[in-house]
Coordinates of C-alpha atoms in Angstrom, one line a residue:
M1 CA -109.7 14.8 39.0
L2 CA -109.4 18.0 41.2
P3 CA -112.1 18.8 44.0
E4 CA -114.1 21.8 43.0
R5 CA -112.8 25.1 45.1
K6 CA -115.8 26.2 47.3
Q7 CA -116.8 30.0 46.9
V8 CA -116.9 32.0 50.1
L9 CA -118.4 35.1 50.5
I10 CA -117.4 37.8 53.1
V11 CA -119.7 40.9 53.8
D12 CA -117.9 43.3 56.2
D13 CA -117.9 47.3 56.0
E14 CA -114.4 47.4 57.1
P15 CA -112.0 46.9 54.1
N16 CA -108.8 45.7 56.1
L17 CA -110.9 43.4 57.7
R18 CA -111.9 41.9 54.4
K19 CA -108.4 42.2 52.7
I20 CA -107.5 40.3 55.8
L21 CA -109.8 37.8 55.6
S22 CA -109.8 37.1 51.8
A23 CA -106.1 36.6 51.7
Q24 CA -106.4 33.8 54.7
L25 CA -109.2 32.3 53.0
S26 CA -107.7 32.5 49.5
R27 CA -104.6 30.9 50.9
D28 CA -106.4 28.3 52.4
G29 CA -108.0 27.4 48.8
Y30 CA -110.9 29.1 48.4
D31 CA -112.6 31.2 46.0
V32 CA -113.4 34.2 48.0
L33 CA -115.7 37.2 47.0
T34 CA -117.0 40.1 48.9
A35 CA -119.5 42.9 49.9
E36 CA -118.9 46.1 52.0
D37 CA -122.5 45.7 53.5
G38 CA -125.6 43.4 53.8
E39 CA -126.9 45.2 50.8
Q40 CA -124.4 44.3 48.6
G41 CA -124.0 40.6 50.0
L42 CA -127.5 39.7 49.4
A43 CA -127.0 41.2 45.5
Q44 CA -123.9 38.7 45.0
L45 CA -125.9 35.7 46.8
K46 CA -128.4 36.1 44.1
E47 CA -125.9 36.5 41.4
H48 CA -122.9 33.6 42.5
H49 CA -123.3 30.3 43.6
I50 CA -121.8 30.7 47.1
D51 CA -121.0 27.9 49.7
L52 CA -120.3 29.8 53.1
V53 CA -121.0 33.5 53.9
I54 CA -119.0 35.3 56.9
T55 CA -120.6 38.3 57.7
D56 CA -120.0 40.7 60.4
L57 CA -122.9 41.2 62.9
K58 CA -122.8 45.2 62.9
M59 CA -123.2 47.4 59.3
P60 CA -124.9 50.1 57.8
K61 CA -128.1 49.4 55.4
V62 CA -128.9 45.7 56.1
D63 CA -127.0 44.8 59.2
G64 CA -125.5 40.8 59.5
M65 CA -129.0 39.7 61.4
A66 CA -131.1 40.7 58.4
L67 CA -128.4 39.2 56.1
L68 CA -128.5 35.9 57.7
K69 CA -132.3 35.7 57.7
R70 CA -133.2 36.8 54.6
A71 CA -130.3 34.6 52.9
L72 CA -131.7 31.6 54.6
V73 CA -135.0 31.6 53.3
D74 CA -133.7 31.1 49.8
E75 CA -131.2 28.8 51.1
P76 CA -131.8 27.2 54.0
E77 CA -128.7 24.8 54.0
L78 CA -126.2 28.0 53.5
P79 CA -123.6 27.9 56.2
I80 CA -123.7 31.4 57.6
I81 CA -120.5 32.5 60.3
L82 CA -121.4 35.7 62.1
I83 CA -118.5 38.2 63.3
T84 CA -118.9 40.5 66.2
A85 CA -117.3 42.8 68.8
H86 CA -120.2 42.3 71.0
G87 CA -120.0 38.6 71.6
T88 CA -122.4 38.1 74.6
I89 CA -124.0 34.5 74.7
D90 CA -127.7 36.5 74.1
T91 CA -126.1 37.8 70.8
A92 CA -124.7 34.5 69.7
V93 CA -128.1 32.3 71.1
E94 CA -130.1 34.8 68.8
A95 CA -128.1 34.1 65.9
L96 CA -128.0 30.6 66.4
K97 CA -131.7 30.5 66.7
A98 CA -131.9 32.5 63.4
G99 CA -130.0 30.1 61.7
A100 CA -126.5 30.9 62.3
F101 CA -123.8 27.8 61.6
D102 CA -121.4 29.6 64.5
F103 CA -119.8 33.4 65.5
V104 CA -116.5 34.4 66.3
T105 CA -115.7 37.6 68.0
K106 CA -113.1 40.3 67.6
P107 CA -110.3 39.8 67.9
F108 CA -109.9 36.5 66.4
D109 CA -107.6 33.9 65.8
K110 CA -107.0 32.6 62.1
D111 CA -107.0 28.9 63.1
E112 CA -110.2 29.6 64.8
V113 CA -111.8 31.1 61.7
R114 CA -110.0 28.3 59.5
Q115 CA -111.3 25.4 61.8
I116 CA -115.1 26.7 61.8
V117 CA -115.1 27.6 58.0
S118 CA -113.7 24.0 57.6
K119 CA -116.2 22.5 60.0
A120 CA -118.9 24.7 58.4
L121 CA -118.2 23.4 54.7
K122 CA -118.1 19.5 56.4
T123 CA -121.4 20.0 58.1
R124 CA -123.0 21.3 54.7
E125 CA -122.0 17.9 52.9
L126 CA -123.1 16.0 55.3
R127 CA -126.4 17.5 55.8
G128 CA -127.1 16.6 52.5
A129 CA -128.7 13.3 54.3
D130 CA -131.1 15.6 56.1
A131 CA -134.8 15.4 55.3
T132 CA -136.9 18.4 54.2
P133 CA -139.5 19.2 56.4
A134 CA -142.8 19.2 55.1
S135 CA -145.8 21.8 54.6
A136 CA -148.9 20.8 56.3
G137 CA -151.1 18.9 54.4
Q138 CA -152.9 15.4 53.7
G139 CA -150.6 12.9 55.6
A140 CA -148.5 15.5 57.7
R141 CA -148.4 15.9 61.3
F142 CA -145.3 17.4 63.3
G143 CA -143.9 18.7 59.7
I144 CA -143.4 14.9 58.7
I145 CA -145.5 13.1 56.0
G146 CA -146.8 9.6 55.7
H147 CA -149.4 7.5 56.9
S148 CA -147.4 3.8 56.6
T149 CA -147.4 1.6 59.9
G150 CA -143.5 3.1 61.0
I151 CA -144.5 6.8 60.6
T152 CA -148.0 6.1 62.7
D153 CA -145.9 4.6 65.0
L154 CA -143.5 7.6 65.0
Y155 CA -146.4 10.3 65.4
A156 CA -147.5 8.2 68.6
I157 CA -144.0 8.2 69.9
L158 CA -143.5 12.4 69.2
E159 CA -147.1 12.9 70.8
R160 CA -146.0 11.1 73.9
V161 CA -142.6 12.2 74.6
A162 CA -142.4 15.6 72.8
D163 CA -143.4 17.9 75.7
T164 CA -141.0 16.1 78.2
P165 CA -137.4 16.6 79.3
T166 CA -136.5 13.5 78.2
T167 CA -133.3 12.3 76.2
A168 CA -134.3 10.7 73.0
L169 CA -132.0 8.5 70.8
I170 CA -132.9 8.6 66.9
T171 CA -131.5 6.0 64.4
G172 CA -131.9 5.5 61.0
E173 CA -130.3 5.4 58.1
S174 CA -128.6 8.5 56.3
G175 CA -131.7 10.8 54.6
T176 CA -134.3 9.5 56.6
G177 CA -135.0 12.7 58.5
K178 CA -133.5 12.5 61.9
E179 CA -132.9 16.2 62.1
L180 CA -136.5 16.7 61.4
V181 CA -138.0 14.6 63.9
A182 CA -135.4 16.3 66.8
R183 CA -136.9 19.4 65.4
A184 CA -140.5 18.2 65.8
L185 CA -139.6 17.0 69.3
H186 CA -138.7 20.4 70.1
E187 CA -141.1 22.7 68.3
H188 CA -143.9 20.6 70.4
S189 CA -142.6 20.9 73.9
G190 CA -142.3 23.9 76.3
R191 CA -139.0 24.9 74.9
K192 CA -140.0 25.7 71.7
D193 CA -139.4 29.7 72.4
K194 CA -136.1 28.6 73.7
P195 CA -133.1 27.7 71.5
F196 CA -132.7 24.6 69.2
I197 CA -128.7 24.2 69.3
K198 CA -127.4 21.4 66.6
V199 CA -123.8 20.0 66.3
N200 CA -123.2 17.6 63.6
C201 CA -120.1 15.1 65.6
A202 CA -118.9 14.0 62.3
A203 CA -117.7 17.3 61.2
I204 CA -115.7 18.2 64.2
P205 CA -112.4 17.0 64.3
K206 CA -112.0 14.9 67.4
E207 CA -109.3 17.7 69.6
L208 CA -112.4 20.5 69.2
I209 CA -115.2 18.6 70.5
E210 CA -114.7 19.5 74.2
S211 CA -114.2 23.1 73.4
E212 CA -117.6 22.8 71.0
L213 CA -119.8 21.5 73.4
F214 CA -118.4 22.8 76.6
G215 CA -116.7 26.1 75.7
Y216 CA -113.3 27.5 76.8
E217 CA -111.5 30.2 78.5
R218 CA -109.3 33.2 77.5
G219 CA -106.0 31.3 77.1
A220 CA -106.7 27.9 77.1
F221 CA -104.7 26.8 74.5
T222 CA -103.2 28.3 71.6
G223 CA -105.6 30.6 69.8
A224 CA -107.7 31.2 72.4
V225 CA -107.9 34.9 72.5
T226 CA -111.4 35.4 74.2
S227 CA -113.7 33.1 76.1
K228 CA -116.1 31.3 74.3
P229 CA -119.6 29.7 75.6
G230 CA -119.9 26.1 74.3
R231 CA -123.1 24.6 72.5
F232 CA -124.4 23.4 76.3
E233 CA -124.2 26.6 77.3
L234 CA -126.1 28.2 74.1
A235 CA -128.7 25.5 74.3
N236 CA -129.7 26.2 78.1
G237 CA -133.1 26.2 78.4
G238 CA -133.8 24.6 75.1
T239 CA -133.2 21.4 73.1
L240 CA -129.1 20.0 71.9
F241 CA -129.2 18.0 69.3
L242 CA -126.2 16.0 68.6
D243 CA -126.1 14.4 65.1
E244 CA -124.2 11.3 64.5
I245 CA -123.2 10.9 68.2
G246 CA -121.5 7.9 67.4
E247 CA -118.7 9.9 66.1
I248 CA -117.9 11.6 69.5
P249 CA -114.4 10.0 70.8
I250 CA -114.5 7.6 73.5
E251 CA -112.1 9.9 75.8
M252 CA -114.9 12.6 75.4
Q253 CA -118.0 10.0 76.3
V254 CA -117.5 10.6 80.2
K255 CA -117.6 14.0 80.3
L256 CA -120.6 14.0 78.2
L257 CA -121.8 11.4 80.4
R258 CA -121.5 13.8 83.5
A259 CA -122.9 16.4 81.6
L260 CA -126.3 14.6 81.1
Q261 CA -126.7 12.7 84.4
E262 CA -125.6 16.2 86.5
S263 CA -126.5 18.8 84.2
E264 CA -123.4 20.6 84.8
F265 CA -119.7 20.8 83.5
E266 CA -116.4 23.0 83.5
R267 CA -115.6 24.9 80.0
V268 CA -112.1 23.8 79.1
G269 CA -109.4 25.6 80.7
G270 CA -111.9 27.1 83.4
I271 CA -112.6 26.1 87.0
K272 CA -116.2 27.2 87.7
T273 CA -118.6 24.6 87.1
I274 CA -121.5 25.7 85.2
R275 CA -125.2 24.2 85.5
V276 CA -127.5 24.4 82.4
D277 CA -131.4 22.9 81.9
V278 CA -130.9 21.1 78.5
R279 CA -132.8 18.7 76.7
L280 CA -130.5 16.5 74.8
V281 CA -131.4 14.7 71.6
A282 CA -129.1 12.4 69.4
A283 CA -129.1 11.0 66.3
T284 CA -126.9 8.2 64.6
N285 CA -126.7 6.0 61.2
R286 CA -124.6 3.6 63.0
D287 CA -125.3 0.7 65.2
L288 CA -124.0 1.9 68.7
K289 CA -124.3 -1.7 70.2
K290 CA -121.6 -2.8 67.6
L291 CA -119.6 0.3 68.4
I292 CA -120.2 -0.8 72.2
A293 CA -118.5 -4.3 71.5
A294 CA -115.8 -3.0 69.4
G295 CA -114.8 -0.8 72.5
S296 CA -115.3 2.5 70.9
F297 CA -118.5 3.5 72.5
R298 CA -119.3 3.5 76.6
E299 CA -121.9 1.4 77.5
D300 CA -123.3 4.0 80.2
L301 CA -123.4 6.4 77.8
F302 CA -125.6 4.3 75.3
Y303 CA -128.3 3.7 77.9
R304 CA -128.3 7.2 79.2
L305 CA -129.1 8.3 75.5
N306 CA -131.5 5.4 74.7
V307 CA -134.0 6.5 77.3
V308 CA -136.7 7.1 74.2
P309 CA -135.3 5.1 71.3
V310 CA -136.8 6.4 68.1
R311 CA -136.3 4.6 65.1
L312 CA -136.8 5.8 61.8
P313 CA -137.7 3.4 59.0
A314 CA -136.0 3.7 55.8
L315 CA -137.9 5.2 52.6
R316 CA -138.2 1.3 51.1
E317 CA -139.7 0.1 54.2
R318 CA -142.8 3.1 53.4
T319 CA -143.6 2.8 49.9
G320 CA -147.0 3.5 50.5
D321 CA -146.0 7.1 51.5
I322 CA -144.0 7.7 48.1
P323 CA -147.0 9.4 46.6
L324 CA -148.1 11.9 49.2
L325 CA -143.8 12.8 49.4
V326 CA -143.7 13.1 45.4
E327 CA -146.7 15.1 45.5
H328 CA -145.1 17.6 48.1
F329 CA -142.1 18.1 46.3
L330 CA -144.1 18.7 43.2
A331 CA -145.6 21.3 44.7
K332 CA -142.2 22.9 46.5
F333 CA -140.3 22.7 43.1
N334 CA -143.0 24.2 41.2
D335 CA -143.0 27.0 43.1
R336 CA -139.2 27.3 43.7
L337 CA -138.6 27.1 39.7
R338 CA -141.8 28.9 38.9
K339 CA -143.1 25.8 37.0
K340 CA -146.6 24.2 36.5
V341 CA -146.2 20.4 36.8
E342 CA -149.4 19.2 37.7
G343 CA -148.6 15.6 38.6
V344 CA -146.9 12.3 37.7
E345 CA -147.8 9.5 34.9
P346 CA -148.7 6.2 36.0
E347 CA -145.8 4.3 34.6
A348 CA -143.5 7.1 36.7
L349 CA -145.0 6.7 39.7
E350 CA -145.1 2.9 39.4
I351 CA -140.9 3.5 39.0
L352 CA -140.8 5.6 42.0
V353 CA -142.6 3.2 44.1
S354 CA -140.7 0.5 42.9
Y355 CA -136.7 1.8 43.2
P356 CA -135.2 1.1 46.6
W357 CA -133.8 4.5 47.3
P358 CA -130.6 4.1 48.8
G359 CA -130.6 7.7 49.2
N360 CA -134.1 8.2 51.2
I361 CA -135.9 10.9 51.3
R362 CA -132.8 13.4 50.3
E363 CA -132.3 11.5 47.1
L364 CA -136.1 11.2 46.4
E365 CA -136.5 15.2 46.9
N366 CA -133.2 15.7 44.6
V367 CA -135.2 13.5 41.6
I368 CA -138.5 15.3 41.7
E369 CA -136.2 18.5 41.4
R370 CA -134.4 17.5 38.2
A371 CA -137.6 15.9 37.0
V372 CA -139.4 19.4 37.5
L373 CA -136.8 21.3 36.0
F374 CA -136.4 19.4 32.8
C375 CA -140.3 18.8 32.5
D376 CA -141.9 20.5 29.5
T377 CA -145.3 18.9 29.8
Q378 CA -148.0 19.1 32.3
R379 CA -147.1 15.8 33.9
L380 CA -144.0 14.0 35.2
S381 CA -142.9 10.8 32.6
A382 CA -140.8 8.0 33.0
G383 CA -138.7 9.7 30.5
N384 CA -138.1 12.5 32.9
L385 CA -136.8 10.4 35.7
P386 CA -132.9 10.0 35.5
P387 CA -131.5 6.7 33.8
E388 CA -130.0 5.4 37.3
I389 CA -134.1 5.8 38.8
R390 CA -135.5 4.1 35.7
G391 CA -133.0 1.0 36.2
I392 CA -134.6 -1.8 34.0
N393 CA -137.9 -0.3 33.6
A394 CA -135.8 2.5 31.7
M395 CA -134.6 -0.4 28.6
T396 CA -138.6 -1.9 28.6
S397 CA -140.8 1.2 28.8
S398 CA -138.3 3.9 27.4
P399 CA -136.3 2.0 24.8
L400 CA -133.6 3.5 22.7
P401 CA -134.6 4.4 18.9
E402 CA -134.4 1.3 17.0
A403 CA -131.9 3.2 14.3
D404 CA -129.8 4.0 17.3
L405 CA -129.4 0.4 18.9
S406 CA -128.9 -0.9 15.4
A407 CA -126.0 1.6 14.6
A408 CA -124.3 0.8 17.8
L409 CA -124.6 -2.7 17.2
A410 CA -122.7 -2.7 14.0
G411 CA -120.4 -0.5 15.0
E412 CA -116.9 -1.2 15.7
G413 CA -116.8 -0.1 19.3
G414 CA -118.1 -2.1 22.1
L415 CA -120.3 -1.6 25.0
K416 CA -118.1 0.9 27.0
E417 CA -117.7 3.0 23.7
H418 CA -121.3 3.3 23.1
V419 CA -122.5 3.9 27.0
K420 CA -119.9 6.9 27.0
V421 CA -121.1 8.6 24.0
A422 CA -125.0 8.3 25.3
M423 CA -123.3 9.8 28.9
S424 CA -121.8 12.4 26.7
R425 CA -124.8 13.2 25.1
L426 CA -127.1 12.9 28.3
E427 CA -124.5 15.4 29.7
R428 CA -124.9 17.5 26.7
E429 CA -128.5 17.9 27.2
L430 CA -128.7 18.5 31.0
V431 CA -126.7 21.4 30.8
S432 CA -128.4 23.2 27.8
R433 CA -131.8 22.6 29.3
A434 CA -130.2 24.0 33.0
L435 CA -129.1 26.8 30.3
Q436 CA -132.3 27.0 28.6
Q437 CA -134.1 27.3 32.1
T438 CA -132.2 29.9 33.1
G439 CA -132.1 32.5 29.8
G440 CA -128.1 31.5 29.8
N441 CA -127.4 32.7 33.1
V442 CA -124.2 30.5 34.0
T443 CA -124.7 31.1 37.8
H444 CA -128.0 30.0 38.1
A445 CA -127.4 27.2 35.8
A446 CA -125.0 26.0 37.7
R447 CA -126.8 26.1 41.0
L448 CA -129.6 24.0 39.3
L449 CA -127.0 21.6 38.2
K450 CA -125.4 21.3 41.8
I451 CA -121.7 22.2 40.4
S452 CA -119.5 25.2 40.8
R453 CA -119.6 28.0 38.2
K454 CA -116.2 27.3 37.1
G455 CA -116.8 23.5 37.2
L456 CA -120.0 24.4 34.7
Q457 CA -117.9 26.8 32.4
L458 CA -115.4 24.0 31.8
K459 CA -118.1 21.6 31.2
M460 CA -119.5 23.9 28.8
K461 CA -116.4 24.5 27.0
E462 CA -115.5 20.4 27.0
L463 CA -119.1 20.1 25.2
G464 CA -118.6 22.8 22.9
L465 CA -120.8 25.2 24.5
R466 CA -120.6 29.2 24.5
E467 CA -121.4 30.8 27.5
G468 CA -124.0 33.3 27.2
S469 CA -125.8 30.8 25.0
S470 CA -127.8 27.6 25.8
D471 CA -126.6 25.9 22.5
K472 CA -125.7 28.0 19.6
G473 CA -123.0 25.4 18.1
D474 CA -119.2 24.3 18.6

């Protein structure tokens, strides 16, 4: 199966720039939509599933900064790249603090745009592992939900080290909330009004990591048509969060170590030493000691990072927190999906607590979102949970109708054929209910199902569902 094409929205009041960028990104394999100002851009975001936005900063009606802030309210994970002819560090910091993924300055090099777009989309995929911040409420401190031993230990560490300049190393499986903890360290420190700059090291090609962290001077390499500050400069006075630190190439680790120890560095192609005041927080889901033994991570850098080790427990280690997390996600998705699910049946909650959650909190969040979406009663039941979550419980607590089982066992087909038929029926039910929930709006249904609009249209054709109708015959 071919990968789904990503959909990019270009927002700019200059027709020539829209035309040039559209042509380039289309050649690179993206589906491209355009808008001539921020107002049209926001309308496009409501109508279509967009994977990435590239917007000019200075525009009539709604400018790029306003578009950025309003778009991220509805889709916090949406990567937005700003284009500006006013490429000052102050502008960059303001944009990045507001949630921009990156910025480019006019005139820009097409390869630079290509690299930033690729990195932004890869980062969005990797960011699927991040946990969702909690609202204030029972069992929530530092924006984190829980009262298990592992989480209360975390609270104690955060209280002790948040308002210090000390470097921290956060470890834990994907989905345990490492970025959430990094933000808590920043928001509860004296640096909270300064930038919080995050870098996902796994999303950056190794040949670009140096310029990403330390910036570059004009002419430093092909395509460097202007000078650009790196993330260390942008984070000056604030916090720099290096996620997936174990992915930094060994040859770059010496320069990173020096920047941490001396608080100074040079841009790529530059000779001027730049001094910064940055609090570093790093995170990884890998065992850095094993990487050290394998020769791919420097031991001196590890000890410089591991001043305050912060280990996040996997969700299966803190099952007592699952009811609180479920309650939080129920409230979140009731609001987002305009539903009124009041709670969870004991049997369903038992299944949720006993499931091992390999994807941790993000997986739990996705399961609750889907369950709320397809729940037509006041409380979530076991039947609202996906089959893979129910596992053995699904066969005992929610068995197939006896007639279906008898027909399957009496038929000529084997197990694989019967499973294929059941999965096809499940697919049809999910697609039909998503279309019903959204009033037949294919774009919104695709967003709920987390597939592209084109992918949903193909699936509807395969299942015999006509566009504009949730299920009106083949």
